[in-house]
GROMACS .gro file of C-alpha atoms in nm:
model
  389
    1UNK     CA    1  -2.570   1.162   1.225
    2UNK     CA    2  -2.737   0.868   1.275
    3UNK     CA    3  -2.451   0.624   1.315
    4UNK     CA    4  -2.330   0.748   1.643
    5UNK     CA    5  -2.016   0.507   1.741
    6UNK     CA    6  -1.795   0.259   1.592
    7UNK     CA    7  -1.548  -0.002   1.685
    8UNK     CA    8  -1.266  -0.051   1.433
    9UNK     CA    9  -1.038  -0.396   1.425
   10UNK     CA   10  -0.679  -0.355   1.336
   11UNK     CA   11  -0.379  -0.074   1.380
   12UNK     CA   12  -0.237  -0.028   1.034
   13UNK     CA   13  -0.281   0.226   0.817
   14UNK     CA   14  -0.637   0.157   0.679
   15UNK     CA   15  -0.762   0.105   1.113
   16UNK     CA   16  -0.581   0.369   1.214
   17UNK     CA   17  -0.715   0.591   0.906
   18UNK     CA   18  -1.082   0.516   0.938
   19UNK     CA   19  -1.080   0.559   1.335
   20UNK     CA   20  -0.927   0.927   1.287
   21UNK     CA   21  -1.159   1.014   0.991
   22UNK     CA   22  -1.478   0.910   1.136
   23UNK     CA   23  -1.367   1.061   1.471
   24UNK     CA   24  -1.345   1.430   1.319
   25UNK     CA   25  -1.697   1.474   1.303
   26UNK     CA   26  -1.764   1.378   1.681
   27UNK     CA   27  -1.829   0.969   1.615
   28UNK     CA   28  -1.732   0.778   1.953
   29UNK     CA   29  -1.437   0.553   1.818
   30UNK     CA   30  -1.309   0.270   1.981
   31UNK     CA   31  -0.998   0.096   1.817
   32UNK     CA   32  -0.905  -0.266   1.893
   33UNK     CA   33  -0.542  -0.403   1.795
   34UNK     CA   34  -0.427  -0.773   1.961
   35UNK     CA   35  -0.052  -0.634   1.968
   36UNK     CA   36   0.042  -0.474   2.250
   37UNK     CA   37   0.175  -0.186   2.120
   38UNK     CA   38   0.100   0.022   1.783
   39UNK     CA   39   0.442  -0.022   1.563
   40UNK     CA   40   0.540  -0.076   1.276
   41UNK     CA   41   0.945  -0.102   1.173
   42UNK     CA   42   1.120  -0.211   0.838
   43UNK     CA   43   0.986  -0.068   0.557
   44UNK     CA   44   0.925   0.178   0.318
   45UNK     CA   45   0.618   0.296   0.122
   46UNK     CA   46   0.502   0.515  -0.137
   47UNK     CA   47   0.251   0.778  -0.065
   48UNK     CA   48   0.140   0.879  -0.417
   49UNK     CA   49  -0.082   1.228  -0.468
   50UNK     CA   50  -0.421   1.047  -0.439
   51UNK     CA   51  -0.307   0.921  -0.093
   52UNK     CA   52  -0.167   1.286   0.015
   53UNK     CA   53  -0.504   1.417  -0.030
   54UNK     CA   54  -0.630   1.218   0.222
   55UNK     CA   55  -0.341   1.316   0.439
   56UNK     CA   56  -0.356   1.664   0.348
   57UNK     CA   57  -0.715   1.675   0.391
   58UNK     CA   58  -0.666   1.490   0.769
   59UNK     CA   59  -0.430   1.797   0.854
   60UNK     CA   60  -0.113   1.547   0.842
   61UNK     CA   61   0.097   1.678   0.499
   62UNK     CA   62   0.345   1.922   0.709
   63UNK     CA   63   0.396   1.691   1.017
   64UNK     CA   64   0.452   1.398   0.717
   65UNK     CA   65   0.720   1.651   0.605
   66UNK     CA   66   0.867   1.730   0.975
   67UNK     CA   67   0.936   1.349   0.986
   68UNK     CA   68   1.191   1.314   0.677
   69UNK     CA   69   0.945   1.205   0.420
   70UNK     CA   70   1.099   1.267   0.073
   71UNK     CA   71   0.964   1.455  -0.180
   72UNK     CA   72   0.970   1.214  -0.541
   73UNK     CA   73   1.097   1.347  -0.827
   74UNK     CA   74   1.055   1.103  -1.072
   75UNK     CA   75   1.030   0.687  -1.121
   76UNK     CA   76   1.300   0.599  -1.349
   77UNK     CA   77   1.303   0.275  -1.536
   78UNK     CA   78   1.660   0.090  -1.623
   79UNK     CA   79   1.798  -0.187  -1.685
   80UNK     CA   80   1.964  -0.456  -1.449
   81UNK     CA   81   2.351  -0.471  -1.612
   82UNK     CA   82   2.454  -0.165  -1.568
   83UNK     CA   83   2.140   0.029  -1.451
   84UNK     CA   84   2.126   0.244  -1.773
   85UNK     CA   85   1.805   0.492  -1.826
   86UNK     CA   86   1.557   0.269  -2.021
   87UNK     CA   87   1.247   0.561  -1.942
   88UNK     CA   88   1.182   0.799  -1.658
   89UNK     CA   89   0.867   0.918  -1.575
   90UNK     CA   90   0.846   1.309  -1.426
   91UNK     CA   91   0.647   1.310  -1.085
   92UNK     CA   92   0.674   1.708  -1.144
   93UNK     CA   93   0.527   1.712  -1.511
   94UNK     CA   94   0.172   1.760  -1.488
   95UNK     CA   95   0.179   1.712  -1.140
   96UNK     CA   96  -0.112   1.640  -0.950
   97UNK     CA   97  -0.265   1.885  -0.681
   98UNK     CA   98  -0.078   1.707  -0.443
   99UNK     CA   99   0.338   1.583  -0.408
  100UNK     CA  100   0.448   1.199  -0.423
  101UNK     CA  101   0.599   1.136  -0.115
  102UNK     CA  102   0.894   0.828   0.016
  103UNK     CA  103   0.832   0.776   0.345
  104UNK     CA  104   0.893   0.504   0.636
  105UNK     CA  105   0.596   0.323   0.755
  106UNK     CA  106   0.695   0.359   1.103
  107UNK     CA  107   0.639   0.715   1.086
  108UNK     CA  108   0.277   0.706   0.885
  109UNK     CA  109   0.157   0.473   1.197
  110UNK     CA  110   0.257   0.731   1.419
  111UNK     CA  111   0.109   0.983   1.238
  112UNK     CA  112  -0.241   0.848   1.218
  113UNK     CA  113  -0.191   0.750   1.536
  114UNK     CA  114  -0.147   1.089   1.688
  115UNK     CA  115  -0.472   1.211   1.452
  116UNK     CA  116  -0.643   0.927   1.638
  117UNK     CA  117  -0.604   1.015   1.972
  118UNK     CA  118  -0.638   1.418   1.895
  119UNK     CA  119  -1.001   1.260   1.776
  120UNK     CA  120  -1.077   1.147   2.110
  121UNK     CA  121  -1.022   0.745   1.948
  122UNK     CA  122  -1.022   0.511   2.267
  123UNK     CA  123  -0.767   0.252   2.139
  124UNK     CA  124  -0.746  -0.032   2.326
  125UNK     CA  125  -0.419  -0.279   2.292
  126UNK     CA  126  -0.368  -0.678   2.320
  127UNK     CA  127  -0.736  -0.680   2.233
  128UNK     CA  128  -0.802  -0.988   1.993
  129UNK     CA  129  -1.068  -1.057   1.787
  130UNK     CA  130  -1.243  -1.367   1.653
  131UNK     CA  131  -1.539  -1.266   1.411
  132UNK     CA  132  -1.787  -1.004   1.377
  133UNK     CA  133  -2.129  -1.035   1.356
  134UNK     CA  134  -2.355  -0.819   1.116
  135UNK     CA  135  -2.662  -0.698   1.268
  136UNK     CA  136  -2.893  -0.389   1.385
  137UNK     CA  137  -2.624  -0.349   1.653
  138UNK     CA  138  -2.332  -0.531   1.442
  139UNK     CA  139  -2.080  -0.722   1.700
  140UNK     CA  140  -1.714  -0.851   1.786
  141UNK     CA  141  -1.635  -1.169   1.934
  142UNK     CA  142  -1.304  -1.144   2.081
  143UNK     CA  143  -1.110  -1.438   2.140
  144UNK     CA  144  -1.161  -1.441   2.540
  145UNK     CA  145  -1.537  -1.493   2.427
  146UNK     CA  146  -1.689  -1.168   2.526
  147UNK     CA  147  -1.839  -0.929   2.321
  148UNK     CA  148  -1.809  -0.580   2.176
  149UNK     CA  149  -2.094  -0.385   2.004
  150UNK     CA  150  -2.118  -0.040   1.826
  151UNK     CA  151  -2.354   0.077   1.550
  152UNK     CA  152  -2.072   0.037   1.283
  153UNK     CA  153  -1.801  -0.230   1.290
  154UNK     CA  154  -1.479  -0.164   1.078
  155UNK     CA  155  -1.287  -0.459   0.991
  156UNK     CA  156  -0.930  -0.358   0.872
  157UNK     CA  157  -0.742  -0.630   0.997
  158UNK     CA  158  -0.593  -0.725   0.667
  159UNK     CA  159  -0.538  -1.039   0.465
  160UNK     CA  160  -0.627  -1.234   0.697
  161UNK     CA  161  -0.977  -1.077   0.804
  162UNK     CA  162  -1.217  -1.336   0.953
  163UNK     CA  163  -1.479  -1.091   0.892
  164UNK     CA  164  -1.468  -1.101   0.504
  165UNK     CA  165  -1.471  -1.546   0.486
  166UNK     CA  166  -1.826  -1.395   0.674
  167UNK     CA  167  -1.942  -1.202   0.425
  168UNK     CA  168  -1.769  -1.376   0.135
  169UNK     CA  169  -1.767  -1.674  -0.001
  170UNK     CA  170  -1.411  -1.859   0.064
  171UNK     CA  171  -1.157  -1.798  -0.188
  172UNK     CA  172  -0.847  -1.926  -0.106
  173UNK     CA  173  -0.519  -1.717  -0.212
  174UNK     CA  174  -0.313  -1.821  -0.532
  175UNK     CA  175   0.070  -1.800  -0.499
  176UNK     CA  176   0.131  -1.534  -0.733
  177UNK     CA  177   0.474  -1.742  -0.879
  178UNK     CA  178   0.663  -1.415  -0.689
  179UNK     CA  179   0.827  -1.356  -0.388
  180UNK     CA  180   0.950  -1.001  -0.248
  181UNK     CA  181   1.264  -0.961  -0.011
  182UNK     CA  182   1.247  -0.615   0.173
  183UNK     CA  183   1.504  -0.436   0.321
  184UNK     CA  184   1.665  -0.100   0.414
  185UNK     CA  185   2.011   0.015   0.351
  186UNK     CA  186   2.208   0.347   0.451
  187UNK     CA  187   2.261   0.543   0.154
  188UNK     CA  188   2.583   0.563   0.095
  189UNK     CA  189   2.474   0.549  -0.300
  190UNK     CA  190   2.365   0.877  -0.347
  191UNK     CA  191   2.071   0.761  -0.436
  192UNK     CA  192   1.842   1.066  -0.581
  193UNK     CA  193   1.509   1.151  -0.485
  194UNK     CA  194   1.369   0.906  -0.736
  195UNK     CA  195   1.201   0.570  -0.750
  196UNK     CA  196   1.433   0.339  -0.929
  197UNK     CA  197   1.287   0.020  -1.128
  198UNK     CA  198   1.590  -0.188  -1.209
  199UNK     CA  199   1.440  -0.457  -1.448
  200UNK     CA  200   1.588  -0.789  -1.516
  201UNK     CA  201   1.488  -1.118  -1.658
  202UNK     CA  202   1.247  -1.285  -1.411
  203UNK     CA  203   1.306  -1.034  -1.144
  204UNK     CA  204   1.336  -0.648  -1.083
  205UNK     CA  205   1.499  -0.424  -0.769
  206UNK     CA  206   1.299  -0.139  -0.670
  207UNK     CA  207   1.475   0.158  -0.460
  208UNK     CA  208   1.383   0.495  -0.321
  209UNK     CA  209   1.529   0.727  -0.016
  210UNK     CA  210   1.376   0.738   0.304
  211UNK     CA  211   1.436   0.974   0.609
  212UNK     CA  212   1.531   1.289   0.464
  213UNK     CA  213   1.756   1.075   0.218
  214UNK     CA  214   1.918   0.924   0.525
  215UNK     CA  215   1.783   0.520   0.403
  216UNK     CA  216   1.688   0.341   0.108
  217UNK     CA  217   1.386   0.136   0.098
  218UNK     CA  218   1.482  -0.186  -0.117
  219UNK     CA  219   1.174  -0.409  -0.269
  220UNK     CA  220   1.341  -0.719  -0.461
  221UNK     CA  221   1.103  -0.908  -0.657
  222UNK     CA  222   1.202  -1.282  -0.816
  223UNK     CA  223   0.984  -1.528  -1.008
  224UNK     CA  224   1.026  -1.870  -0.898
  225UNK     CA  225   0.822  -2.209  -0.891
  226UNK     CA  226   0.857  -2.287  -0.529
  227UNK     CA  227   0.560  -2.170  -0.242
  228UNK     CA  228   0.665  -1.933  -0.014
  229UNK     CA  229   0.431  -1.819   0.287
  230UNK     CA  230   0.238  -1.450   0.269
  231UNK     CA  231   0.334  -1.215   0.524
  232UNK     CA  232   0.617  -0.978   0.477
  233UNK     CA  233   0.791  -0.999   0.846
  234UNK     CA  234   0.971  -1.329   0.819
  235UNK     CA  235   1.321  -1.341   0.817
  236UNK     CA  236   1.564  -1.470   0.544
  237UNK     CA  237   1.908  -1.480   0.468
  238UNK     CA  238   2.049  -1.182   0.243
  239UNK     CA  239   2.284  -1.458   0.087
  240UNK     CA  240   1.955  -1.587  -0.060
  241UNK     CA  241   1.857  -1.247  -0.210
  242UNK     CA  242   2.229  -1.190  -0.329
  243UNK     CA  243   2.211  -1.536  -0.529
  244UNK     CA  244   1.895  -1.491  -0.685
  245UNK     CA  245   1.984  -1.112  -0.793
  246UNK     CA  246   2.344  -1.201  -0.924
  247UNK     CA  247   2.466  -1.023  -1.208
  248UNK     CA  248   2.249  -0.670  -1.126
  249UNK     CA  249   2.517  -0.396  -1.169
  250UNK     CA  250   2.562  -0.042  -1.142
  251UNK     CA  251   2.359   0.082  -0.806
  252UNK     CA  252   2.145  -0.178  -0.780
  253UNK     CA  253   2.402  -0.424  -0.695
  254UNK     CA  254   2.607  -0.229  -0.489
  255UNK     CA  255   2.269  -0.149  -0.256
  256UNK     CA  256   2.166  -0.559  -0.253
  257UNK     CA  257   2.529  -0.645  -0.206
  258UNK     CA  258   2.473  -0.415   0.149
  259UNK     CA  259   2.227  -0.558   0.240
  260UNK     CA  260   2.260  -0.696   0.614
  261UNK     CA  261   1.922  -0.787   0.727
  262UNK     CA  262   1.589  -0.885   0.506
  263UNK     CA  263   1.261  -1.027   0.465
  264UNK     CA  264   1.083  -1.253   0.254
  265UNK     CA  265   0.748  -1.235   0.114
  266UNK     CA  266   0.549  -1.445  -0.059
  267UNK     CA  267   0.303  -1.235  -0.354
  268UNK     CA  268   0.004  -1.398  -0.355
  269UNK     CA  269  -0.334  -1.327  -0.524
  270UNK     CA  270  -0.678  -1.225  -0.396
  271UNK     CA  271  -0.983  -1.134  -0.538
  272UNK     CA  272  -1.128  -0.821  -0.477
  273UNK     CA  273  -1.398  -0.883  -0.218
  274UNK     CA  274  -1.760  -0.932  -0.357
  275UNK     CA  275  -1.939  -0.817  -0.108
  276UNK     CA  276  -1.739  -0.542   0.157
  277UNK     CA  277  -2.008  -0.453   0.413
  278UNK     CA  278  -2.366  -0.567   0.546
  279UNK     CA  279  -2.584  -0.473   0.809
  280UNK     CA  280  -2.351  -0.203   1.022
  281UNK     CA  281  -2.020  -0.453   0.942
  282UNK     CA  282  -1.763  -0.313   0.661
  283UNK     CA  283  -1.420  -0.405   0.526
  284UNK     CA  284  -1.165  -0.173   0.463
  285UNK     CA  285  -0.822  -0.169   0.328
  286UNK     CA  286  -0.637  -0.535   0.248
  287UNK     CA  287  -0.934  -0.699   0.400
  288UNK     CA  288  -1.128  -0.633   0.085
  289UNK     CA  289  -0.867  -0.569  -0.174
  290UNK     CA  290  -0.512  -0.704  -0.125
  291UNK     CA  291  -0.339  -0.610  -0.434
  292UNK     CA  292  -0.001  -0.750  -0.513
  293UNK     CA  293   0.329  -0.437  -0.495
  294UNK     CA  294   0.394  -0.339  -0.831
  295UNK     CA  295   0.164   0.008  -0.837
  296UNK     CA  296   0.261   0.124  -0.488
  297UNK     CA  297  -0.096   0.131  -0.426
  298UNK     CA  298  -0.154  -0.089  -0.091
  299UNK     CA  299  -0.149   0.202   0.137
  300UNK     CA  300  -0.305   0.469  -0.093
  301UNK     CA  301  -0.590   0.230  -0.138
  302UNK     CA  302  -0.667   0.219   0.261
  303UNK     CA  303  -0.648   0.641   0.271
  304UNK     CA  304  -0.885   0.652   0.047
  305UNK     CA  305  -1.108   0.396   0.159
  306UNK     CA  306  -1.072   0.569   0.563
  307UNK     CA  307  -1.187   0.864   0.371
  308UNK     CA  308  -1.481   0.734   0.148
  309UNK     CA  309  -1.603   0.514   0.449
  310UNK     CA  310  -1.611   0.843   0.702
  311UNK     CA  311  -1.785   1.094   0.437
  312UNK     CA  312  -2.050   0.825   0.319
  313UNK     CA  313  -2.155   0.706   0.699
  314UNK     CA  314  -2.147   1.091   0.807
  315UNK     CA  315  -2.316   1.251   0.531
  316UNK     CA  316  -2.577   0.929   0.384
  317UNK     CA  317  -2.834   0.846   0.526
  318UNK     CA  318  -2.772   0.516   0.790
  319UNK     CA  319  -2.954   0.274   0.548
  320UNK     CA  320  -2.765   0.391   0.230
  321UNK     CA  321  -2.439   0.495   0.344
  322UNK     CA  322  -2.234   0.137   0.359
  323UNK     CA  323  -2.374   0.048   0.020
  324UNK     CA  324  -2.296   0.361  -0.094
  325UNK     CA  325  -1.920   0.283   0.003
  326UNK     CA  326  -1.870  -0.030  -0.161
  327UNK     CA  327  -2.040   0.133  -0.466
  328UNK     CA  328  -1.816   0.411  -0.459
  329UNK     CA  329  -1.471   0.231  -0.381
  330UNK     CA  330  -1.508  -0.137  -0.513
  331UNK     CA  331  -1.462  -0.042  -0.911
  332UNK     CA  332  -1.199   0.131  -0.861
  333UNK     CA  333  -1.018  -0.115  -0.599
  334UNK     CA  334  -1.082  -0.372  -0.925
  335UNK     CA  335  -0.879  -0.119  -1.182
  336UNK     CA  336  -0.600  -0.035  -0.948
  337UNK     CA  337  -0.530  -0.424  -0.881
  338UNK     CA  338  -0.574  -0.546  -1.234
  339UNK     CA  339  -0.270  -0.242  -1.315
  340UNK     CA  340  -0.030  -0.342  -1.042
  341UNK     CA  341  -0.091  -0.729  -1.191
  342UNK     CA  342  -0.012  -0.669  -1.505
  343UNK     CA  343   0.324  -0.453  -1.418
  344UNK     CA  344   0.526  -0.800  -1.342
  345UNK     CA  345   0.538  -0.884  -1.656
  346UNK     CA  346   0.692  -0.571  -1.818
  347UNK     CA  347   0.947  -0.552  -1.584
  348UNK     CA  348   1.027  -0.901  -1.658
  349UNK     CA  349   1.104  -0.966  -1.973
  350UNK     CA  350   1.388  -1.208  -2.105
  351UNK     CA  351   1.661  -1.109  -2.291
  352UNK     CA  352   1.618  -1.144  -2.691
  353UNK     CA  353   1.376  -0.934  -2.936
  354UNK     CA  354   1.051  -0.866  -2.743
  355UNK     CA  355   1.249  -0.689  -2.441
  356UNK     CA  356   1.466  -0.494  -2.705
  357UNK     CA  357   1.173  -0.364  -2.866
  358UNK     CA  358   0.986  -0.305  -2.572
  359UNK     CA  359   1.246  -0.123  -2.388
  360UNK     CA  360   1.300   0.061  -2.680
  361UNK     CA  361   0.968   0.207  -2.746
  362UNK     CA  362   0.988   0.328  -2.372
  363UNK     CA  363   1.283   0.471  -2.421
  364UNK     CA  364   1.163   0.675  -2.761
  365UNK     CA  365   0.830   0.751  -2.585
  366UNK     CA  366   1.003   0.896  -2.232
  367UNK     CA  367   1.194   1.145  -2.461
  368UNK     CA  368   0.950   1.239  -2.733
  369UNK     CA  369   0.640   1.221  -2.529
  370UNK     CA  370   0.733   1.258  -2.175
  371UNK     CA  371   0.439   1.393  -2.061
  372UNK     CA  372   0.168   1.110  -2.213
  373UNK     CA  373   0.370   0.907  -2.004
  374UNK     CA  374   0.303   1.020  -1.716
  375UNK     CA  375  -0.005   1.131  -1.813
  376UNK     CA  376  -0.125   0.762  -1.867
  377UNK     CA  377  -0.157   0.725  -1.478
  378UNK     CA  378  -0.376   1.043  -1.433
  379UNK     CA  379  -0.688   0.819  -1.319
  380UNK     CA  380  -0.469   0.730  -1.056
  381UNK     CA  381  -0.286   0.952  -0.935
  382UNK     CA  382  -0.549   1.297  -0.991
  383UNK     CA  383  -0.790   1.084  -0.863
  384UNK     CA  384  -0.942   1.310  -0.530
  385UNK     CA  385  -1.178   1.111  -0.280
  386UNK     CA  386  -1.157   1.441  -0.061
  387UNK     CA  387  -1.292   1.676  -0.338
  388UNK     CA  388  -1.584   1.471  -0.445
  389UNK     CA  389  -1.698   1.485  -0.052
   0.00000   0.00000   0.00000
């Protein structure tokens, strides 16, 4: 192993990921995150089967299932008035080798954080970053001016990585014409182990348990003209969300009626990164490929890059193995994003002909052909990074 330590920039999922993956194999990691603490409250995520077999493959699927994470069942399509069945799609038909999982974000941080430290990872908090600096001994420029240098530099600091302007030419993000209001709500709904699409004209809810069943994880997506900033912390008033989601019946709007606290996030979109790594400096997660909400995919996208990065810099040789990453993971980073782009659009169709037939011929196709439906995301969700290591 040529490539003997690493310093990687940012404690989310993707940092936290590639610091306990190339730590297995006896890599010296050092982790730097410019909060002072690892956290990570307020939201839900979906860990589809090509994510679990990273997790399963880090040793992490039964202490996922110790902390509450729920077991999906299905993702059920409906509509907004009343929330009747339009399709549902069976997470257990043709399953993958591995479950679809609901679980808190919170509790993946900790997770990979624990893996982390069992790997020996020296994380260091409050540490900030400027820009890295590609080279035969790659380095960090922190923003107290010193310096940092390892034989491999992982930037995974997200949307807003310095590191790929660097490597990139600039290209500013386009406000998708979409904004996303998050929140959690007890579940007093009996709200089954399912991931509910509730589409409606401009706009759609989507719901699914957390915490042993305990929560529900609300994502509430609305087309408008108006700019809102990216970054899915800031506060807003659930009045706002209960306006622009008026007339959504059945469960869906008894759960956004609930609501007490939310955010708002502006959907924005980025190109996938043309170029993800040179000289001893790669990107990893949303610093090379944000991709907007509507596949689920943001997370399972930085497991499997952790993964792919790790095997190809422990098993390639030290001149090949960052090329061989971006070869491996940037085509497929381009097909999962263009997917979750188009998805808007068919959960937002207006009222009149084209939505009738449309909903229609998903309704005729979930019960005559169930399985082709699911079967239609089998590149995605059988896809394996840990079995073609």
């Amino acid at each position: 192993m040529a490539i003997s330590n690493a310093i990687v920039i940012g404690g989310g999922i993707g940092g936290l990921a590639s610091a306990a993956c190339l730590s297995r194999r006896g890599m010296a990691v050092t982790l730097l995150e410019q909060a002072p603490k690892i956290t990570e409250v307020g939201a839900g995520l979906q860990i589809s089967p090509n994510g679990m077999a990273v997790l399963r493959a880090m040793g992490l699927e039964t202490q996922l299932e110790n902390r509450g994470a729920v077991r999906g069942e299905a993702v059920v399509l409906q509509d907004y008035r009343d929330g009747k069945q339009v399709a549902r799609l069976d997470l257990m038909r043709g399953q993958a080798a591995h479950p679809y999982m609901f679980m808190h974000r919170a509790d993946l941080i900790d997770l990979l954080w624990g893996a982390a430290k069992r790997g020996n990872v020296s994380v260091e908090l409050g540490i900030a970053s400027d820009h890295c600096v590609p080279g035969p001994l790659p380095q960090v420029r922190l923003a107290d001016a010193s310096t940092r240098r390892a034989k491999l530099v992982v930037d995974a600091s997200g949307i807003h990585s310095k590191t790929r302007g660097m490597l990139n030419a600039t290209n500013e993000p386009r406000f998708s014409g979409q904004v996303a209001w998050r929140a959690l709500v007890p579940n007093r709904f009996s709200h089954p182990n399912e991931a509910h699409v509730t589409m409606g004209p401009g706009r759609h809810l989507v719901s699914y348990p957390l915490r042993g069943g305990k929560l529900v994880n609300l994502v509430a997506v609305e087309e408008r003209n108006s700019w809102a900033p990216e970054g899915w912390a800031i506060a807003d008033d659930p009045a706002n969300l209960r306006k622009a989601f008026d007339g959504f019946g059945g469960r869906a709007g008894e759960m956004i009626a609930a609501v007490e606290r939310c955010t708002l996030w502006g959907l924005h979109l980025h190109p996938v990164a043309e170029t993800w790594q040179s000289d001893g400096v790669a990107l990893v997660g949303d610093a090379a490929h944000p991709t907007l909400p509507f596949l689920a995919q943001g997370a399972n996208m930085a497991l499997e890059d952790a993964w792919v990065l790790a095997d190809c810099v422990l098993n390639a040789p030290e001149e090949q193995a960052l090329n061989r990453y971006q070869a491996l993971r940037k085509p497929r980073a381009k097909r999962v994003i263009k997917a979750a782009a188009g998805n808007a659009a068919r959960y937002h169709m207006a009222p009149g002909l084209n939505r009738f037939a449309a909903h229609t011929g998903l309704r005729l196709a979930s019960k005559i052909a169930p399985g082709a439906m699911i079967g239609s995301f089998n590149w995605l969700y059988h896809h394996d990074v840990t079995a073609k290591a």
